[in-house]
Amino acid sequence: MTRLKLFIPLLLVAVLGIALFIGLQKDPHQLGLIQQDKPMPAFVADDLLLRNRTFSERDFQGQITVLNVWASWCPSCKSEFSFLKEIGQQGEFTLFGLNYRDTRAAAMKVLNELGNPYFRSVYDPEGKLAMELGVYGTPETYLIDARGVVRYRYSGELNADVWKAEFVPKIEALIKGESRP
């Protein structure tokens, strides 16, 4: 019985090692999507720029939308702003921001200094909407179809390679009317 007790910690370490090995094989940019193929969750939140205007899930209907989760305290978010400004003018989709766990003053300062790439930005200081979407951190970017259904999520900083490989084919499929990119 005493020898059996010596093997229990060894067995626990082996199980933990296997779990870690499996976890390390997964692509961190392709984490599970809570809202995959589901409508945007019902919500009402303030617009970051227009204090007397609110956002809701209805604002994500009627056009293809790219929703970028960002914060003033996120260095990667700020470094992707110039690329977001570039793609935001393509006209095939509407680029919205989701300002996550931030203060309005800090967010406004970043937008004033770096330029605002977003058509509109949801202000989510407590992270409630982000939590319902399944946000793990910043930056994250979601593709939402014209019916307001979340179709894709990318975790990490956007750049031209990621955009071309991950988003362009899915947006083109949505434009062609395919229900599932």
Short mmCIF file of C-alpha atoms in Angstrom, two decimals:
data_model
loop_
_atom_site.label_atom_id
_atom_site.label_comp_id
_atom_site.label_asym_id
_atom_site.label_seq_id
_atom_site.Cartn_x
_atom_site.Cartn_y
_atom_site.Cartn_z
CA MET A 1 0.00 0.00 0.00
CA THR A 2 2.87 2.39 0.80
CA ARG A 3 4.40 1.83 -2.65
CA LEU A 4 1.05 2.60 -4.26
CA LYS A 5 1.01 5.99 -2.50
CA LEU A 6 4.41 6.76 -4.05
CA PHE A 7 3.04 6.22 -7.57
CA ILE A 8 0.02 8.53 -7.18
CA PRO A 9 2.04 11.78 -7.54
CA LEU A 10 3.89 10.27 -10.51
CA LEU A 11 0.57 9.37 -12.13
CA LEU A 12 -0.78 12.90 -11.53
CA VAL A 13 2.32 14.45 -13.10
CA ALA A 14 1.99 12.16 -16.13
CA VAL A 15 -1.68 13.10 -16.62
CA LEU A 16 -0.86 16.82 -16.28
CA GLY A 17 2.02 16.45 -18.76
CA ILE A 18 -0.24 14.79 -21.31
CA ALA A 19 -2.87 17.53 -20.89
CA LEU A 20 -0.23 20.26 -21.36
CA PHE A 21 1.21 18.50 -24.41
CA ILE A 22 -2.23 18.32 -26.04
CA GLY A 23 -2.91 21.98 -25.22
CA LEU A 24 0.38 23.10 -26.76
CA GLN A 25 -0.53 21.44 -30.07
CA LYS A 26 -3.49 23.82 -30.57
CA ASP A 27 -3.20 27.05 -32.57
CA PRO A 28 -3.86 29.95 -30.15
CA HIS A 29 -5.38 31.98 -33.00
CA GLN A 30 -8.02 29.30 -33.57
CA LEU A 31 -9.50 29.05 -30.10
CA GLY A 32 -13.06 27.83 -29.77
CA LEU A 33 -15.81 30.29 -30.64
CA ILE A 34 -18.75 30.40 -28.24
CA GLN A 35 -20.95 32.29 -30.70
CA GLN A 36 -20.00 30.32 -33.84
CA ASP A 37 -22.99 30.36 -36.21
CA LYS A 38 -25.16 32.09 -33.61
CA PRO A 39 -26.59 35.61 -33.72
CA MET A 40 -24.81 38.38 -31.88
CA PRO A 41 -25.92 38.22 -28.25
CA ALA A 42 -28.67 40.63 -27.23
CA PHE A 43 -27.11 43.72 -25.65
CA VAL A 44 -27.36 47.46 -25.25
CA ALA A 45 -24.15 49.42 -24.78
CA ASP A 46 -22.92 52.97 -25.20
CA ASP A 47 -21.25 54.22 -28.34
CA LEU A 48 -17.67 55.17 -27.43
CA LEU A 49 -17.70 58.43 -29.37
CA LEU A 50 -21.33 59.54 -29.07
CA ARG A 51 -22.39 59.38 -25.43
CA ASN A 52 -26.08 59.87 -26.20
CA ARG A 53 -26.14 57.01 -28.74
CA THR A 54 -26.33 53.31 -27.94
CA PHE A 55 -25.37 50.12 -29.69
CA SER A 56 -27.35 46.88 -29.86
CA GLU A 57 -27.21 43.60 -31.72
CA ARG A 58 -29.44 45.18 -34.40
CA ASP A 59 -26.52 47.40 -35.47
CA PHE A 60 -24.81 44.25 -36.76
CA GLN A 61 -27.60 43.43 -39.21
CA GLY A 62 -27.97 44.54 -42.82
CA GLN A 63 -24.26 44.52 -43.72
CA ILE A 64 -21.23 42.31 -43.34
CA THR A 65 -19.39 43.49 -40.24
CA VAL A 66 -15.85 43.06 -38.97
CA LEU A 67 -15.75 43.63 -35.20
CA ASN A 68 -12.31 44.33 -33.75
CA VAL A 69 -11.87 44.02 -29.97
CA TRP A 70 -9.32 46.55 -28.75
CA ALA A 71 -8.15 48.56 -25.73
CA SER A 72 -5.89 51.53 -25.12
CA TRP A 73 -3.68 49.44 -22.82
CA CYS A 74 -3.07 46.81 -25.55
CA PRO A 75 0.16 47.41 -27.54
CA SER A 76 -0.83 44.94 -30.29
CA CYS A 77 -4.16 46.71 -30.72
CA LYS A 78 -2.45 50.01 -31.31
CA SER A 79 0.05 48.54 -33.75
CA GLU A 80 -2.74 47.09 -35.92
CA PHE A 81 -4.57 50.45 -36.22
CA SER A 82 -2.80 51.48 -39.44
CA PHE A 83 -3.75 48.17 -41.07
CA LEU A 84 -7.34 48.51 -39.80
CA LYS A 85 -7.54 51.99 -41.35
CA GLU A 86 -6.39 50.52 -44.65
CA ILE A 87 -8.92 47.67 -44.75
CA GLY A 88 -11.75 49.74 -43.27
CA GLN A 89 -11.99 51.72 -46.49
CA GLN A 90 -12.57 48.69 -48.73
CA GLY A 91 -16.35 49.09 -48.67
CA GLU A 92 -17.19 45.37 -48.65
CA PHE A 93 -17.93 45.42 -44.93
CA THR A 94 -18.39 47.80 -42.02
CA LEU A 95 -15.57 47.94 -39.46
CA PHE A 96 -16.77 48.29 -35.87
CA GLY A 97 -14.62 48.42 -32.76
CA LEU A 98 -15.35 46.95 -29.36
CA ASN A 99 -13.46 48.94 -26.74
CA TYR A 100 -12.82 46.34 -24.03
CA ARG A 101 -12.28 46.99 -20.30
CA ASP A 102 -11.00 50.50 -20.83
CA THR A 103 -11.74 54.04 -19.73
CA ARG A 104 -13.41 56.35 -22.19
CA ALA A 105 -10.69 58.98 -21.72
CA ALA A 106 -7.84 56.56 -22.44
CA ALA A 107 -9.65 55.11 -25.48
CA MET A 108 -10.40 58.57 -26.88
CA LYS A 109 -6.78 59.60 -26.41
CA VAL A 110 -5.57 56.63 -28.47
CA LEU A 111 -8.11 57.29 -31.23
CA ASN A 112 -7.10 60.97 -31.35
CA GLU A 113 -3.38 60.15 -31.46
CA LEU A 114 -3.43 57.22 -33.90
CA GLY A 115 -6.57 57.94 -35.90
CA ASN A 116 -9.90 56.19 -35.63
CA PRO A 117 -10.14 53.17 -37.97
CA TYR A 118 -13.71 52.32 -36.93
CA PHE A 119 -17.05 53.34 -38.38
CA ARG A 120 -18.40 53.09 -34.81
CA SER A 121 -17.07 51.65 -31.57
CA VAL A 122 -18.95 49.87 -28.78
CA TYR A 123 -17.90 50.99 -25.31
CA ASP A 124 -17.68 47.92 -23.04
CA PRO A 125 -15.86 49.11 -19.89
CA GLU A 126 -16.84 46.09 -17.80
CA GLY A 127 -16.37 43.55 -20.57
CA LYS A 128 -19.96 42.25 -20.48
CA LEU A 129 -20.46 41.99 -24.24
CA ALA A 130 -16.93 40.67 -24.67
CA MET A 131 -17.66 37.94 -22.14
CA GLU A 132 -20.81 36.91 -24.01
CA LEU A 133 -18.82 36.76 -27.25
CA GLY A 134 -16.17 34.62 -25.57
CA VAL A 135 -13.31 37.10 -25.83
CA TYR A 136 -10.09 35.69 -24.38
CA GLY A 137 -8.07 38.89 -24.74
CA THR A 138 -7.14 41.68 -27.08
CA PRO A 139 -6.91 42.00 -29.98
CA GLU A 140 -9.56 39.69 -31.37
CA THR A 141 -11.52 40.13 -34.58
CA TYR A 142 -14.93 38.72 -35.48
CA LEU A 143 -16.64 38.36 -38.86
CA ILE A 144 -20.42 38.83 -38.69
CA ASP A 145 -22.73 38.22 -41.64
CA ALA A 146 -25.54 40.54 -42.80
CA ARG A 147 -28.08 38.68 -40.64
CA GLY A 148 -26.01 39.45 -37.54
CA VAL A 149 -24.66 35.90 -37.20
CA VAL A 150 -21.09 35.47 -35.95
CA ARG A 151 -19.21 33.43 -38.58
CA TYR A 152 -15.55 33.59 -37.60
CA ARG A 153 -13.16 34.72 -34.89
CA TYR A 154 -9.44 35.41 -35.05
CA SER A 155 -7.36 35.89 -31.91
CA GLY A 156 -4.27 38.02 -32.34
CA GLU A 157 -2.99 40.99 -34.27
CA LEU A 158 -4.31 41.44 -37.80
CA ASN A 159 -1.86 41.95 -40.65
CA ALA A 160 -2.00 41.59 -44.43
CA ASP A 161 -1.12 37.87 -44.43
CA VAL A 162 -3.74 36.95 -41.84
CA TRP A 163 -6.31 39.15 -43.56
CA LYS A 164 -5.75 37.55 -46.97
CA ALA A 165 -5.65 33.99 -45.67
CA GLU A 166 -8.41 34.10 -43.06
CA PHE A 167 -10.83 36.94 -43.77
CA VAL A 168 -10.85 37.67 -47.51
CA PRO A 169 -12.11 34.21 -48.57
CA LYS A 170 -14.83 34.26 -45.92
CA ILE A 171 -15.97 37.78 -46.82
CA GLU A 172 -16.04 36.86 -50.52
CA ALA A 173 -18.18 33.81 -49.70
CA LEU A 174 -20.59 36.00 -47.72
CA ILE A 175 -20.79 38.51 -50.57
CA LYS A 176 -21.60 35.69 -53.00
CA GLY A 177 -24.47 34.75 -50.72
CA GLU A 178 -23.13 31.57 -49.23
CA SER A 179 -24.69 31.15 -45.81
CA ARG A 180 -21.59 29.49 -44.36
CA PRO A 181 -18.20 30.91 -45.41
#
